[in-house]
Short mmCIF file of C-alpha atoms in Angstrom, two decimals:
data_model
loop_
_atom_site.label_atom_id
_atom_site.label_comp_id
_atom_site.label_asym_id
_atom_site.label_seq_id
_atom_site.Cartn_x
_atom_site.Cartn_y
_atom_site.Cartn_z
CA MET A 4 -16.60 -174.68 62.09
CA GLU A 5 -15.68 -178.01 61.94
CA ARG A 6 -19.46 -178.86 62.46
CA ASP A 7 -20.19 -176.70 59.03
CA PHE A 8 -17.15 -178.68 57.51
CA VAL A 9 -19.00 -182.03 58.30
CA MET A 10 -22.98 -180.65 57.78
CA ASN A 11 -21.30 -179.03 53.84
CA PRO A 12 -21.94 -182.06 51.67
CA ALA A 13 -19.62 -180.56 49.00
CA ALA A 14 -16.99 -180.42 51.18
CA THR A 15 -17.81 -184.48 52.25
CA ALA A 16 -17.87 -185.08 48.87
CA ASN A 17 -14.27 -184.12 48.55
CA VAL A 18 -13.68 -186.23 51.79
CA GLN A 19 -14.63 -188.97 50.06
CA ARG A 20 -12.91 -188.55 47.01
CA GLY A 21 -9.90 -187.38 48.48
CA SER A 22 -10.53 -190.95 50.58
CA HIS A 23 -11.47 -192.97 47.31
CA LEU A 24 -8.34 -191.96 45.99
CA ARG A 25 -5.78 -193.53 48.66
CA TRP A 26 -7.98 -196.32 49.16
CA LEU A 27 -6.62 -197.11 45.53
CA GLY A 28 -3.28 -195.73 45.13
CA LEU A 29 -2.48 -198.30 48.26
CA TRP A 30 -4.35 -200.98 46.16
CA THR A 31 -2.53 -199.80 43.34
CA LEU A 32 0.65 -199.95 45.42
CA ARG A 33 -0.07 -203.13 46.76
CA ILE A 34 -0.39 -204.40 43.81
CA VAL A 35 3.08 -203.25 42.10
CA LEU A 36 5.02 -204.63 44.88
CA GLY A 37 3.77 -207.10 46.02
CA LEU A 38 3.78 -208.74 41.42
CA ALA A 39 7.18 -207.34 41.59
CA PHE A 40 8.70 -209.23 44.24
CA VAL A 41 7.23 -212.80 43.18
CA VAL A 42 8.61 -211.92 39.72
CA PHE A 43 12.20 -211.60 41.52
CA ALA A 44 11.70 -214.16 43.28
CA LEU A 45 10.13 -216.38 40.31
CA MET A 46 13.78 -214.77 38.43
CA LYS A 47 16.08 -216.21 41.48
CA PHE A 48 14.35 -219.63 41.87
CA SER A 49 14.40 -219.70 37.75
CA GLY A 50 18.22 -220.26 38.30
CA ARG A 51 18.03 -217.34 35.27
CA GLU A 52 22.95 -216.66 34.38
CA ALA A 53 22.27 -213.46 35.82
CA MET A 54 20.93 -214.13 39.35
CA VAL A 55 23.58 -216.99 39.81
CA LEU A 56 26.46 -214.49 38.94
CA GLU A 57 25.54 -212.15 41.50
CA PHE A 58 24.86 -214.38 44.27
CA ASP A 59 28.20 -216.21 43.71
CA ALA A 60 29.94 -213.01 43.60
CA VAL A 61 28.36 -212.19 46.79
CA GLY A 62 29.79 -215.60 48.28
CA LEU A 63 26.89 -216.65 50.38
CA GLY A 64 26.37 -220.05 48.33
CA GLN A 65 23.56 -220.93 46.27
CA TRP A 66 21.00 -221.12 48.79
CA PHE A 67 20.93 -217.61 49.80
CA ARG A 68 19.74 -217.14 46.21
CA TYR A 69 16.78 -219.89 47.58
CA PHE A 70 16.62 -218.74 50.86
CA THR A 71 16.00 -214.61 49.41
CA ALA A 72 13.45 -216.15 47.02
CA THR A 73 11.75 -217.44 49.75
CA LEU A 74 11.75 -214.17 50.81
CA GLU A 75 10.65 -212.35 48.54
CA MET A 76 7.97 -214.83 47.97
CA ILE A 77 6.01 -214.77 50.60
CA ALA A 78 6.76 -211.11 50.78
CA GLY A 79 5.52 -210.18 47.41
CA ILE A 80 2.02 -212.18 48.50
CA ALA A 81 2.00 -210.66 51.43
CA ILE A 82 2.20 -207.22 50.73
CA ILE A 83 -0.99 -207.86 48.34
CA ILE A 84 -3.30 -209.53 51.40
CA PRO A 85 -4.95 -206.35 53.29
CA ARG A 86 -4.30 -208.50 56.56
CA THR A 87 -0.32 -209.27 56.47
CA SER A 88 0.55 -206.47 54.13
CA VAL A 89 2.15 -204.00 56.00
CA PHE A 90 4.57 -206.98 57.23
CA GLY A 91 4.49 -208.28 53.81
CA ALA A 92 5.82 -204.63 53.36
CA LEU A 93 8.16 -205.05 56.42
CA LEU A 94 9.63 -208.31 55.44
CA ALA A 95 10.17 -207.01 51.57
CA LEU A 96 12.26 -203.99 53.21
CA ALA A 97 14.41 -206.39 55.19
CA VAL A 98 15.46 -208.24 51.65
CA ASP A 99 15.54 -204.82 49.91
CA LEU A 100 18.02 -203.35 52.65
CA GLY A 101 19.27 -206.36 52.10
CA ALA A 102 20.41 -206.18 48.27
CA PHE A 103 21.03 -202.33 48.84
CA ILE A 104 23.93 -203.25 50.89
CA ALA A 105 25.47 -206.30 48.36
CA GLN A 106 24.84 -204.03 45.08
CA LEU A 107 27.18 -200.62 47.24
CA THR A 108 29.58 -203.34 48.25
CA LEU A 109 29.79 -206.41 46.94
CA LEU A 110 28.40 -206.42 43.36
CA HIS A 111 29.07 -202.87 43.22
CA ILE A 112 26.10 -202.35 40.71
CA ASP A 113 23.46 -200.15 40.13
CA TRP A 114 21.59 -199.37 43.43
CA ILE A 115 19.57 -196.63 43.06
CA HIS A 116 16.48 -199.03 42.12
CA THR A 117 16.55 -200.61 45.52
CA VAL A 118 16.32 -196.85 46.95
CA VAL A 119 13.30 -196.06 44.59
CA ILE A 120 11.85 -199.69 46.05
CA ALA A 121 12.48 -199.11 49.69
CA ALA A 122 10.68 -195.64 49.36
CA LEU A 123 7.15 -197.31 47.93
CA LEU A 124 8.15 -200.17 50.83
CA MET A 125 7.76 -197.97 53.56
CA LEU A 126 5.12 -195.19 51.90
CA THR A 127 3.29 -198.26 51.69
CA VAL A 128 4.12 -198.96 55.83
CA TYR A 129 2.75 -195.66 56.50
CA LEU A 130 -0.17 -195.48 54.64
CA GLN A 131 -1.41 -198.87 56.88
CA ARG A 132 1.38 -198.41 59.68
CA ALA A 133 -2.55 -198.22 62.03
CA GLN A 134 -2.27 -202.83 61.16
CA LEU A 135 1.00 -202.12 63.28
CA GLY A 136 -1.24 -200.64 66.39
CA TRP A 137 -2.37 -204.06 67.55
CA MET A 138 1.50 -204.98 67.82
CA ARG A 139 1.91 -201.53 69.61
CA SER A 140 -0.63 -202.91 72.06
CA ARG A 141 0.94 -206.62 72.60
CA ILE A 142 4.31 -205.53 73.78
CA GLY A 143 2.53 -202.45 75.95
CA ARG A 144 0.95 -204.97 77.67
CA ALA A 145 4.43 -207.69 77.13
CA ASN A 146 6.28 -204.67 78.95
CA THR A 147 3.48 -204.25 81.60
CA SER A 148 2.60 -208.05 82.93
CA GLN A 149 7.21 -208.11 83.06
CA ALA A 150 6.80 -205.12 85.10
CA GLU A 151 4.34 -206.26 86.98
CA GLY A 152 5.86 -209.55 87.46
CA ASN A 153 9.22 -208.46 88.29
CA ARG A 154 7.99 -206.98 91.40
#
């Protein structure tokens, strides 16, 4: 049955179309999320009054605004670059989690957008989970080396 699927030109065309749509969807997701995080960073770097007031309310000082903006800028650029996209999405997810906690507990403002962004970032990581394979293999080798060294 699998052989029929591979040999059937119509089935092959459907697979290629699905693959193309996945590729296009992933690129769209990367660009939208990457640009969004770059814009978030620029808003913080520019010293917009709303940003300054929010970070004052958090109570960690304005250095934290610049720190957050730097992380967002790095994440935004990394998300767009295919080789670093999954790691940029993970960094952005960490920043987004911090924003969610701050908005829910300290700022008491709308937090639903952080949940939507987190869902899109998790989708981006999921679609690129193969990029994490090298990390798993390196961690596995490191654990094996440590176990052998402890003998």
